[in-house]
XYZ file of C-alpha atoms in Angstrom:
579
model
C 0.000 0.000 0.000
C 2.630 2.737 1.190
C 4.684 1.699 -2.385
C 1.618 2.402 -4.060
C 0.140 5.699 -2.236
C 4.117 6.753 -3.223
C 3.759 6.385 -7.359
C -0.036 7.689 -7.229
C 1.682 10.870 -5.849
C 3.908 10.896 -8.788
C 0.962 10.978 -11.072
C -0.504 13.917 -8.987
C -0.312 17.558 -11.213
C 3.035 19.047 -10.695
C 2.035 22.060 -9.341
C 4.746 22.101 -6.949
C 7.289 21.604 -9.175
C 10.344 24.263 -8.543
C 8.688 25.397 -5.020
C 12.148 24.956 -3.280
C 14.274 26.091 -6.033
C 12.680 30.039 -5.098
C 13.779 32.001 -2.021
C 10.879 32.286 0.211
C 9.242 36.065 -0.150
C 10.179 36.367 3.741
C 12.795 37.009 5.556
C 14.857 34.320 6.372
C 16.652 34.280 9.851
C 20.115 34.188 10.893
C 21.427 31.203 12.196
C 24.491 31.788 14.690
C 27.187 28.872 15.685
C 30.194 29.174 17.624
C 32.588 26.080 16.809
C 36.307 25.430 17.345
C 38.257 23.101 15.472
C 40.495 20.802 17.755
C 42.641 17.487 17.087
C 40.514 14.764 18.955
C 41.257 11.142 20.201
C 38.003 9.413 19.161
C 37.374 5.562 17.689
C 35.550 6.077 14.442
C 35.461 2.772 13.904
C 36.680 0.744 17.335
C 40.373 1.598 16.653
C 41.286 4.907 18.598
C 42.589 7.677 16.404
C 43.134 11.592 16.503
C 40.788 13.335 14.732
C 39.683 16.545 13.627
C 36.588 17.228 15.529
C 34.735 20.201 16.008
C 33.446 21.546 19.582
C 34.740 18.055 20.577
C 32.624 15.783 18.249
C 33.068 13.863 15.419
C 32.054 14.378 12.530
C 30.918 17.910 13.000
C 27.326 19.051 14.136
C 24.978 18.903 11.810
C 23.595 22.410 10.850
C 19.912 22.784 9.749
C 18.212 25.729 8.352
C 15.551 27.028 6.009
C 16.163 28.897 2.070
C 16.942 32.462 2.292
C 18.413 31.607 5.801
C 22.036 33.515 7.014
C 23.851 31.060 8.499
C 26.772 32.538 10.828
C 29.967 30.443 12.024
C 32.194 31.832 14.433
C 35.153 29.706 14.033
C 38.016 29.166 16.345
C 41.014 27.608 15.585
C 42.673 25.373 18.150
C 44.757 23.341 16.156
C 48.420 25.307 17.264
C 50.219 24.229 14.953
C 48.526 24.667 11.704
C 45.983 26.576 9.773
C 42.075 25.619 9.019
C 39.367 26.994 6.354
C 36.256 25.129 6.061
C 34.107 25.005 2.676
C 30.790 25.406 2.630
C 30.244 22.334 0.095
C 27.056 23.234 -2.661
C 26.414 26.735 -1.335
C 27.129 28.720 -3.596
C 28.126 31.968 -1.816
C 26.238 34.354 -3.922
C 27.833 37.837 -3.423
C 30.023 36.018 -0.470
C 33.000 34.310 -2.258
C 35.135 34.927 0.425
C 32.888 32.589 2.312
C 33.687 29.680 0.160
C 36.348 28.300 2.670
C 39.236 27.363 0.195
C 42.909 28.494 1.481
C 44.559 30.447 -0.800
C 41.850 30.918 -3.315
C 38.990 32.434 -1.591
C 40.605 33.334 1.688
C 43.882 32.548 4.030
C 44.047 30.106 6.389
C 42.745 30.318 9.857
C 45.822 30.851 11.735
C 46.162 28.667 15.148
C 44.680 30.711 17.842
C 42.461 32.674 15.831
C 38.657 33.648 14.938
C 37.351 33.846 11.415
C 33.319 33.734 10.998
C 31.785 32.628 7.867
C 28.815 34.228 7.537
C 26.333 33.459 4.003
C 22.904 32.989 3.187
C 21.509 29.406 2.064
C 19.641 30.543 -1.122
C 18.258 26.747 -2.435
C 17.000 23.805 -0.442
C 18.721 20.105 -0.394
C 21.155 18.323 0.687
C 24.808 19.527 1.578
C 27.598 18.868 3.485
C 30.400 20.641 4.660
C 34.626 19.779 5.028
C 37.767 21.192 5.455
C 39.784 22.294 2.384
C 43.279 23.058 3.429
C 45.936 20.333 2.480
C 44.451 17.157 3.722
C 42.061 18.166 6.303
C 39.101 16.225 4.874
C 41.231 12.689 5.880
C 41.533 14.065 9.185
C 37.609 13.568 9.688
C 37.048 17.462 9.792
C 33.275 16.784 7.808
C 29.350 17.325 8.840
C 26.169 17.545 7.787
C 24.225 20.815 6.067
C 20.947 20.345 5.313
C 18.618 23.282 4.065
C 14.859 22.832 4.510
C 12.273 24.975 2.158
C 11.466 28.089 3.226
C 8.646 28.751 5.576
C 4.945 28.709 3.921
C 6.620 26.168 0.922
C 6.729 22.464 -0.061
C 8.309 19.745 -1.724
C 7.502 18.718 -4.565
C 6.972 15.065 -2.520
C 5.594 13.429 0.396
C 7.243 11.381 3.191
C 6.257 10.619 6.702
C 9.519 10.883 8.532
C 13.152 11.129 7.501
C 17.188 10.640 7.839
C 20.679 11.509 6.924
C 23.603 9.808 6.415
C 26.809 11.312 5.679
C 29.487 8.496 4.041
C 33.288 8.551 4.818
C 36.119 6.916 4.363
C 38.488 5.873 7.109
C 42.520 5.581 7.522
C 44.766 3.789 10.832
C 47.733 6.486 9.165
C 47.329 9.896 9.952
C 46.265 12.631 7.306
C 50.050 14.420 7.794
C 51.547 11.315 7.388
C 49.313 10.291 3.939
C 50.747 13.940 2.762
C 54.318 13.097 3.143
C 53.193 9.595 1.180
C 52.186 11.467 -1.419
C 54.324 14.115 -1.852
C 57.710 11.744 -1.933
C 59.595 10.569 -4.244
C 58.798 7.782 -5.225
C 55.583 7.918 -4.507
C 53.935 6.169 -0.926
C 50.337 5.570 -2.020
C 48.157 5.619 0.985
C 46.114 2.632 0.404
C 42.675 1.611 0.346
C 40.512 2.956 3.341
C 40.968 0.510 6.492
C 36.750 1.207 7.232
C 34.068 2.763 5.666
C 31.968 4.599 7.946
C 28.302 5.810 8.018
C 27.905 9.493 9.974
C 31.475 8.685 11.428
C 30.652 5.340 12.603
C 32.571 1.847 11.471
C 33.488 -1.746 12.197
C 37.239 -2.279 11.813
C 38.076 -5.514 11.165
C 35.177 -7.173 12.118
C 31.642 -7.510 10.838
C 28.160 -7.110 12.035
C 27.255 -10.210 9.443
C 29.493 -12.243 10.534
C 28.070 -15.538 9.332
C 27.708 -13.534 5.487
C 31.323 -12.411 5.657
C 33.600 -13.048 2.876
C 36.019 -13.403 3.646
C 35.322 -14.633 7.631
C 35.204 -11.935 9.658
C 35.050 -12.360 14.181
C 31.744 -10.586 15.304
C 31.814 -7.125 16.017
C 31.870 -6.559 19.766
C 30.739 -3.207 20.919
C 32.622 -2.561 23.678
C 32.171 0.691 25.121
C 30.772 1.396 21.545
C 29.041 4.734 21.780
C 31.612 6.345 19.213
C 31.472 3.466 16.485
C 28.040 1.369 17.110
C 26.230 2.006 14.192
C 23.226 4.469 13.699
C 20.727 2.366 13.251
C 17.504 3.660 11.489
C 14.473 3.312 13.329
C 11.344 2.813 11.133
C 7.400 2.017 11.199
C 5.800 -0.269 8.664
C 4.093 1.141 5.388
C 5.844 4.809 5.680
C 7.410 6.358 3.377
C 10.902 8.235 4.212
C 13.541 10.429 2.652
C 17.105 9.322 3.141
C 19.491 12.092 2.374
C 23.107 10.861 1.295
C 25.901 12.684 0.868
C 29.593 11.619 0.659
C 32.403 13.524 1.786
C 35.204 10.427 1.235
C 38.593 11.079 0.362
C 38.882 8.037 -2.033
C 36.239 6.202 -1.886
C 33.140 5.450 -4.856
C 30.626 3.709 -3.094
C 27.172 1.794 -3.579
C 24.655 1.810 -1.093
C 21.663 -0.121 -1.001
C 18.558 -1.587 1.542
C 17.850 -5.024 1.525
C 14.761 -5.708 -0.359
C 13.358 -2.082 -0.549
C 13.503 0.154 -3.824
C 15.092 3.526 -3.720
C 13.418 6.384 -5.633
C 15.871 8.943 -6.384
C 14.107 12.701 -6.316
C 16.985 15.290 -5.312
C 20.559 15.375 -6.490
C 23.162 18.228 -5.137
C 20.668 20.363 -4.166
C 18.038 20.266 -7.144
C 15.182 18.042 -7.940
C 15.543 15.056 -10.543
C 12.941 12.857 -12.553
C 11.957 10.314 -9.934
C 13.150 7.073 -10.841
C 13.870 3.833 -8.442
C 16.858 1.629 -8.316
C 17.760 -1.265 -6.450
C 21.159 0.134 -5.605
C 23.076 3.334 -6.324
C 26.430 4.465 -6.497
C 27.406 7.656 -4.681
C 31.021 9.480 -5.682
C 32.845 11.932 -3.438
C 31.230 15.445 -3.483
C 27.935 14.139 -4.305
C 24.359 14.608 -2.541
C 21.125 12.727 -2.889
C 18.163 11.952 -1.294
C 15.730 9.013 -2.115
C 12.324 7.888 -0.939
C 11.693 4.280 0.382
C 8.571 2.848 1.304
C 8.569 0.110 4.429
C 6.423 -2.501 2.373
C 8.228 -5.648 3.155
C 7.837 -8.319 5.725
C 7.635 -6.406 8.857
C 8.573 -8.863 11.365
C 11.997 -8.412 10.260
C 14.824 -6.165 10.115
C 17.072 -5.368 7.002
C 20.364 -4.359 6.119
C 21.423 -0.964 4.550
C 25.060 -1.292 3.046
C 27.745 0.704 1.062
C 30.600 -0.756 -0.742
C 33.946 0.245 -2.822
C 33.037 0.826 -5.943
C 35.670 2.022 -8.977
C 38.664 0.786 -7.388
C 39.366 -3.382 -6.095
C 37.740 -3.675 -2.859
C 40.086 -4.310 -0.121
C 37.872 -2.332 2.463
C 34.660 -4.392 4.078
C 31.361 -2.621 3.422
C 30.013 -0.584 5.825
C 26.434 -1.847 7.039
C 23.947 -0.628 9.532
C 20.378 -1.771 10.334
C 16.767 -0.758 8.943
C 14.818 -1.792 11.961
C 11.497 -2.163 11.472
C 9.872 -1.421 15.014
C 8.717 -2.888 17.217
C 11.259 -5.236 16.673
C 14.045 -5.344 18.566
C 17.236 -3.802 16.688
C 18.889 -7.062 17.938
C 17.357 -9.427 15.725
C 19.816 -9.414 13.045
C 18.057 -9.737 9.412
C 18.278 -13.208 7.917
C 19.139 -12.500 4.596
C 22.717 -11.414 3.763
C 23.535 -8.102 3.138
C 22.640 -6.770 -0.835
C 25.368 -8.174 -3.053
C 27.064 -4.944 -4.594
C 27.947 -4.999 -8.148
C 31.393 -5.987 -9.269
C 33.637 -2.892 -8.372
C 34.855 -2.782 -11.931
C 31.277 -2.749 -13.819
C 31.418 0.321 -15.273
C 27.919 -0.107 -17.248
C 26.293 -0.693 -13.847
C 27.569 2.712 -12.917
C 26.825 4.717 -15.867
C 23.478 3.001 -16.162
C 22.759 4.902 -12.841
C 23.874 8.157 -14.346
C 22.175 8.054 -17.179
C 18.632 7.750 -15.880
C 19.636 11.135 -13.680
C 17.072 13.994 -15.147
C 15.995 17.531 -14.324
C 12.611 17.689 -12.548
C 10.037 19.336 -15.230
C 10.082 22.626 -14.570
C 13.706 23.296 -13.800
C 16.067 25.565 -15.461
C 17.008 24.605 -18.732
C 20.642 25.492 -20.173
C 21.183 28.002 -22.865
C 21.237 26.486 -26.217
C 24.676 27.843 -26.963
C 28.087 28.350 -25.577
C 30.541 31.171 -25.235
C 33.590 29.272 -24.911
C 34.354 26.113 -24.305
C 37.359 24.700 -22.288
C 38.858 20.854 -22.575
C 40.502 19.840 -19.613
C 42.467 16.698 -20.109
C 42.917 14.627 -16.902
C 46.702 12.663 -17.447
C 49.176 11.446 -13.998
C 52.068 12.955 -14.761
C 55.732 12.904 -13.233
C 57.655 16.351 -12.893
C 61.443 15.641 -11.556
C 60.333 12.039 -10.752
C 57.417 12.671 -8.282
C 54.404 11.498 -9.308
C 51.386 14.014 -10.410
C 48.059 14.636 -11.648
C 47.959 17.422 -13.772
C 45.200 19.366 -16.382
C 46.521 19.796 -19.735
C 49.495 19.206 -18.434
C 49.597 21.425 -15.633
C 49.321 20.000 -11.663
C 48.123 22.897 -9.856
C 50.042 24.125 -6.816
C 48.429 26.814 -5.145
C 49.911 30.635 -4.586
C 50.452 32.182 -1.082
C 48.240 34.950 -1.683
C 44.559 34.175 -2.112
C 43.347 34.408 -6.002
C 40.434 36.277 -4.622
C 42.142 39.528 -3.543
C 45.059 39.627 -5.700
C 42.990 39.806 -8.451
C 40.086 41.807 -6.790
C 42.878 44.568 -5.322
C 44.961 44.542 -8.375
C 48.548 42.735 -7.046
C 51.115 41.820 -9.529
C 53.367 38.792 -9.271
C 50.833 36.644 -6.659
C 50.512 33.604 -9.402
C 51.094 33.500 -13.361
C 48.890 35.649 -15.747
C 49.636 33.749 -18.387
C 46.611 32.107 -19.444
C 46.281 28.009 -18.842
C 45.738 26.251 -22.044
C 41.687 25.705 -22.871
C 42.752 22.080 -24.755
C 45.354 19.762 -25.131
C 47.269 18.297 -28.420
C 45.288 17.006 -31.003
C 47.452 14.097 -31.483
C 46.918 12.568 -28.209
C 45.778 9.195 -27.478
C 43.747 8.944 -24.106
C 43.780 5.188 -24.610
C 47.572 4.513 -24.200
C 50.377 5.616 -21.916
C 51.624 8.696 -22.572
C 55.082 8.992 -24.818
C 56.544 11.705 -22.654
C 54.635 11.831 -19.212
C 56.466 14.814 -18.062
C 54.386 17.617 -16.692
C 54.841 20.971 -15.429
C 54.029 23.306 -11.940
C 51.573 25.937 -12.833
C 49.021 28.254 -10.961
C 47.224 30.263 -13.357
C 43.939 30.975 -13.550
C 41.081 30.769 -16.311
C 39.720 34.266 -16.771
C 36.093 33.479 -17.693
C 33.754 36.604 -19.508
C 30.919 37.701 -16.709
C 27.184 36.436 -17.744
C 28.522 34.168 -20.793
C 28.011 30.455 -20.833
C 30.829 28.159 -20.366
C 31.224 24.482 -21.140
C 33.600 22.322 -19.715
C 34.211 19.052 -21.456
C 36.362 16.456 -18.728
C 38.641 13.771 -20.693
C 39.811 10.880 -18.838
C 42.761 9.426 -20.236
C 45.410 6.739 -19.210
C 47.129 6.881 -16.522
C 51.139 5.984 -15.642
C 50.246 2.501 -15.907
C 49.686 0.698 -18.862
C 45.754 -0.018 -18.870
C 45.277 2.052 -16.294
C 42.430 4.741 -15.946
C 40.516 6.015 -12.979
C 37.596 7.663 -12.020
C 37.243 11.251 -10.916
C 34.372 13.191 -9.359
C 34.804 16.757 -10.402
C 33.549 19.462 -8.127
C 32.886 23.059 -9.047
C 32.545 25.810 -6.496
C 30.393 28.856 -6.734
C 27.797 27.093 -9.004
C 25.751 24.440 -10.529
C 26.097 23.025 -13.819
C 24.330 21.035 -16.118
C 25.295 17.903 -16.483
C 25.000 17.538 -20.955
C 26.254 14.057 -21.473
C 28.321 11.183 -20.938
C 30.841 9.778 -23.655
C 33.198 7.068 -24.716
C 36.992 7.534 -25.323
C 38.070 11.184 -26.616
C 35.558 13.660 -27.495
C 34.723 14.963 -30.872
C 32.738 17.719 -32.312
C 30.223 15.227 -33.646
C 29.540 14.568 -29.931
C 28.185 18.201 -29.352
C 25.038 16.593 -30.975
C 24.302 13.983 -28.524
C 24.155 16.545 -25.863
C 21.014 16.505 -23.890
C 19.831 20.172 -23.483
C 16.239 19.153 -22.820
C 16.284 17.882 -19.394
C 20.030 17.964 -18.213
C 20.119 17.522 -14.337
C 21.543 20.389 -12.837
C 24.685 19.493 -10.314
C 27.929 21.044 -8.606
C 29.302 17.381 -8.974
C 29.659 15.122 -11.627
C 31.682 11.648 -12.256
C 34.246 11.526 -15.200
C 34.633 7.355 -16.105
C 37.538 5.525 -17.495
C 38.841 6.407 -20.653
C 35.591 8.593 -21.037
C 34.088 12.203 -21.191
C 32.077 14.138 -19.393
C 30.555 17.680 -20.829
C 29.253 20.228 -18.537
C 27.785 24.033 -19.068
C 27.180 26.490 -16.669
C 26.550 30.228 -16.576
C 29.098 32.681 -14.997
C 26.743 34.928 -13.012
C 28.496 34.855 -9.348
C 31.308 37.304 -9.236
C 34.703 35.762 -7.584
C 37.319 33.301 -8.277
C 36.412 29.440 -8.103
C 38.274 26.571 -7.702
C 37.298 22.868 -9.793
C 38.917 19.863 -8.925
C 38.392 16.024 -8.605
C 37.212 15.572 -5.260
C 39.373 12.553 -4.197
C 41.792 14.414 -1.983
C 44.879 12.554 -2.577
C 44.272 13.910 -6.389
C 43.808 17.434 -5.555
C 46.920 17.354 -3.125
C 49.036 16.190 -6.313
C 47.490 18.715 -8.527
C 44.306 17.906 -9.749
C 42.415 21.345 -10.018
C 42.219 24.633 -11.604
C 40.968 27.631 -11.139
C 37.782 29.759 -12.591
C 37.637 33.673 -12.292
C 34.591 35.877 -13.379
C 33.244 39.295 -12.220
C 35.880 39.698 -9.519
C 35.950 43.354 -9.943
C 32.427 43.548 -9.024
C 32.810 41.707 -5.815
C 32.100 43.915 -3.350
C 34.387 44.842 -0.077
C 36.410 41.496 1.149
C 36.283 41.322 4.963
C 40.449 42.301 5.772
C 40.303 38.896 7.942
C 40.401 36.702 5.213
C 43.354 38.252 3.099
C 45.467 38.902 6.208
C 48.352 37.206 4.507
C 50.682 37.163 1.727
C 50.636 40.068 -0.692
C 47.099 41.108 0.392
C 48.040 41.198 3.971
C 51.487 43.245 3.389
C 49.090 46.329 1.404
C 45.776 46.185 4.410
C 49.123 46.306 6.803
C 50.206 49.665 4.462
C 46.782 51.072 4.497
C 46.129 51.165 7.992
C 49.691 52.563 8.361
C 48.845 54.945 5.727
């Protein structure tokens, strides 16, 4: 019955459609917080660690508001040692880009001891998430929740009785400063895959709450003294419908998540509303959002599992699984059927299958039908004096000391190269084989992008150092969303311009990149500031996988003196107030 009251709401006129994507005629509020960021011994997943916790928690507090809300941080740094930003991840800082929380491109670095407060409005409703973005900070476990109801007096465009939110990680035994010295030697120390996937900061290390469906074997998971790493288990009636928001905020990780024996309908991605469709299972990169209805129509004297497993890379981290416990049944009785079977982690159709059904919600905002300029950014791992890089058309991005942001908005010579990074790469490359001369170069330049013209951004995935070798990469772009035009085999061609979808394209500030594939993407450059867009695993980004967008900057109105209180920037406020 609930499965079926769901779907006849589907069929109901869509006269709701778009109701969250509008600020609410009143006034939002302001939402104050006062955090401070702290190193932490906590056991994420039964193994004690130091982590980055905020106000002494891990992950982070969850922050909740409405659209057209001002949310207001006061952030303290009490690390001592070393500096902290925090990124704001899928708000898109409309006339704040020195809110955006990413060292040296929208502001400096929280020095140890000091205040900074990040204050912004949350213009859209949906799902968000929000992590540190200074060297490896995101490893550390310095990640929460952000969730942004519709504004007062509005609706969604669906109904559920109740609700939850997970927020997926990835886990390391190694310490983040440790991974970075991994990664930055020569030769290279890869960090490995995760030792424990966790579900809102909560995992089984070696050990597994199925034991007797383990493969391989695995001891049961005993609790002891548990309340940091017992699972969240999700509480839920018969014949209800709920929303499950999902978000990831790994640092490697692709995952699949699924509920044993319930469908998933997908209805919001990053923030905007999709076509609903229903799945059995889903995968979920870094940097992405969702949220998807399920309906409690199975056997209710049960309990079920919900699991997420590696997807993209060989699996040699156990899924992460907690429990859907169907009350009043105790959340001891442990379901009977194993936990859902992921696909194999190398089934690429699987996962573009998934993407592929991903639509815009009638109603939304369609893209223009033309471009202005369009940019091809060739993803290639590179070496540069033997250490081991990714770089963009052959540049691995290494960021300046001066923020982007007010070096460009205040005019300052010499803070990173003005000459202009290439918009494509040779035509006579072959993004199915190794590259003849890998060799790469250092560059932080920045693409200076027209104000109000439409942009499209076509990601090629190529091969990588090792022969046969090609990888997946979630791209992220700050600032905005994009439409999402297409999905492509091996290297793009003008003759694939006409396969893009500009009827329906789902609108998203994240989108996957597969092996040996493309990706195009369009968005509109209508938020004065400078921008960064990366792949969102964080060991890429550390070696160089990024660049940076500009647009507007000189309409950006005054830049709080806190956040440029270094480099260049700081030495001419320090000559002003002298002045």
């Amino acid at each position: 019955m609930g499965s079926l009251r769901l779907w006849l709401f589907w069929l109901m006129p869509l006269m709701l459609v778009g109701y969250s994507c509008s600020s609410s005629a009143m006034a939002g509020k302001t939402r104050h917080f006062k955090w401070a960021v702290e190193y932490i011994h906590w056991s994420p997943d039964g193994e004690e660690s130091v982590v980055m916790g905020i106000n002494g928690q891990f992950p982070g507090p969850t922050i909740r508001a409405r659209a057209g809300d001002i949310i207001s941080v006061q952030l303290t740094n009490k690390l001592h040692t070393e500096g902290v930003v925090i990124h704001w991840h899928g708000i898109r800082q409309l006339g704040t880009p020195w809110a955006d929380g990413t060292a040296a491109i929208s502001q400096c670095a929280i020095n140890a001891g000091e205040t900074f407060v990040y204050r912004f409005k949350v213009d859209k409703a949906g799902t968000y998430f929000y992590h540190g973005h200074y060297g490896m900070q995101r490893s550390a476990g310095l990640y929460g929740s952000l969730i942004v109801d519709v504004a007062q007096g509005e609706r969604e465009p669906f109904h559920y009785d109740g609700e939850f939110n997970i927020l997926l990680s990835d886990w390391w035994h190694k310490g983040s400063h440790e991974q970075e010295v991994d990664l930055s030697s020569n030769p290279l120390r890869w960090i490995g895959e995760p030792q424990t996937l966790l579900i809102n900061g909560r995992g089984q290390y070696n050990c597994s709450l199925a034991t007797k469906f383990s493969k391989p074997p695995l001891p049961q998971c005993k609790l002891r003294g548990g309340e940091q790493y017992a699972p969240q288990i999700l509480r839920v009636r018969p014949n209800k419908t709920y929303r499950l928001r999902l978000a990831s905020t790994t640092a490697l990780a692709s995952l699949n998540l699924a509920i044993g024996g319930h469908k998933m309908v997908v209805v919001e991605a990053d923030g905007n509303y999709v076509q609903p469709f229903s799945v059995q299972d889903m995968d979920i990169y870094s940097g992405e959002s969702y949220s998807i209805l399920f309906t409690t129509d199975q056997d209710p004297s049960k309990n079920y599992w919900i699991s997420t497993s590696v997807r993209g890379r060989e699996p040699k981290t156990p899924q992460a699984l907690t429990l859907l416990n169907y009350l009043p049944n105790s959340a001891s009785k442990l379901p009977t059927l194993p936990p859902p079977i992921a696909p194999l982690w190398n089934d690429y159709n699987h996962s573009k299958s998934f993407s592929n059904k991903i639509f815009a919600l009638m109603g939304s905002p369609k893209p223009p039908p033309q471009n202005h300029r369009r940019i091809i950014l060739l993803n290639t791992q590179n070496k540069i004096d033997g250490y081991t890089k990714w770089a963009i058309n052959n540049v691995s991005l290494v960021l300046p000391t001066t923020p982007y942001l007010g070096s460009i908005r205040y005019g300052i010579n010499n803070a990173f190269d003005t000459r202009p990074p290439p918009d494509n790469f040779p035509k006579d490359y072959d993004v199915m084989k190794q590259a003849p001369n890998s060799n790469s170069t250092y560059g932080n330049g920045v693409y200076m992008l027209k104000f109000n013209t439409t942009i499209d951004i076509i990601l090629q995935n190529a091969n990588a150092l090792a022969k046969g070798a090609s990888e997946i990469h979630p791209w992220h772009l700050h600032g905005h969303d994009f439409w999402v035009l297409g999905y492509g085999e091996g290297k793009f061609s003008e003759k694939d311009v006409n396969k893009f979808n500009l009827k329906n394209p789902p609108l998203r500030n994240t989108a996957v990149i597969f092996p040996y594939g493309w990706t195009a993407l369009r968005f509109m450059t209508d938020n004065p500031g400078v921008w960064a867009f990366h792949c969102h695993i964080e060991p890429h980004l550390h070696m160089g996988m990024g660049v940076i967008f500009a647009e507007g900057v000189h309409l950006v109105k005054e830049i709080p003196n806190e956040a440029m209180a270094c480099g260049l920037t700081g030495k001419l406020l320090m000559s002003k107030k002298h002045n």
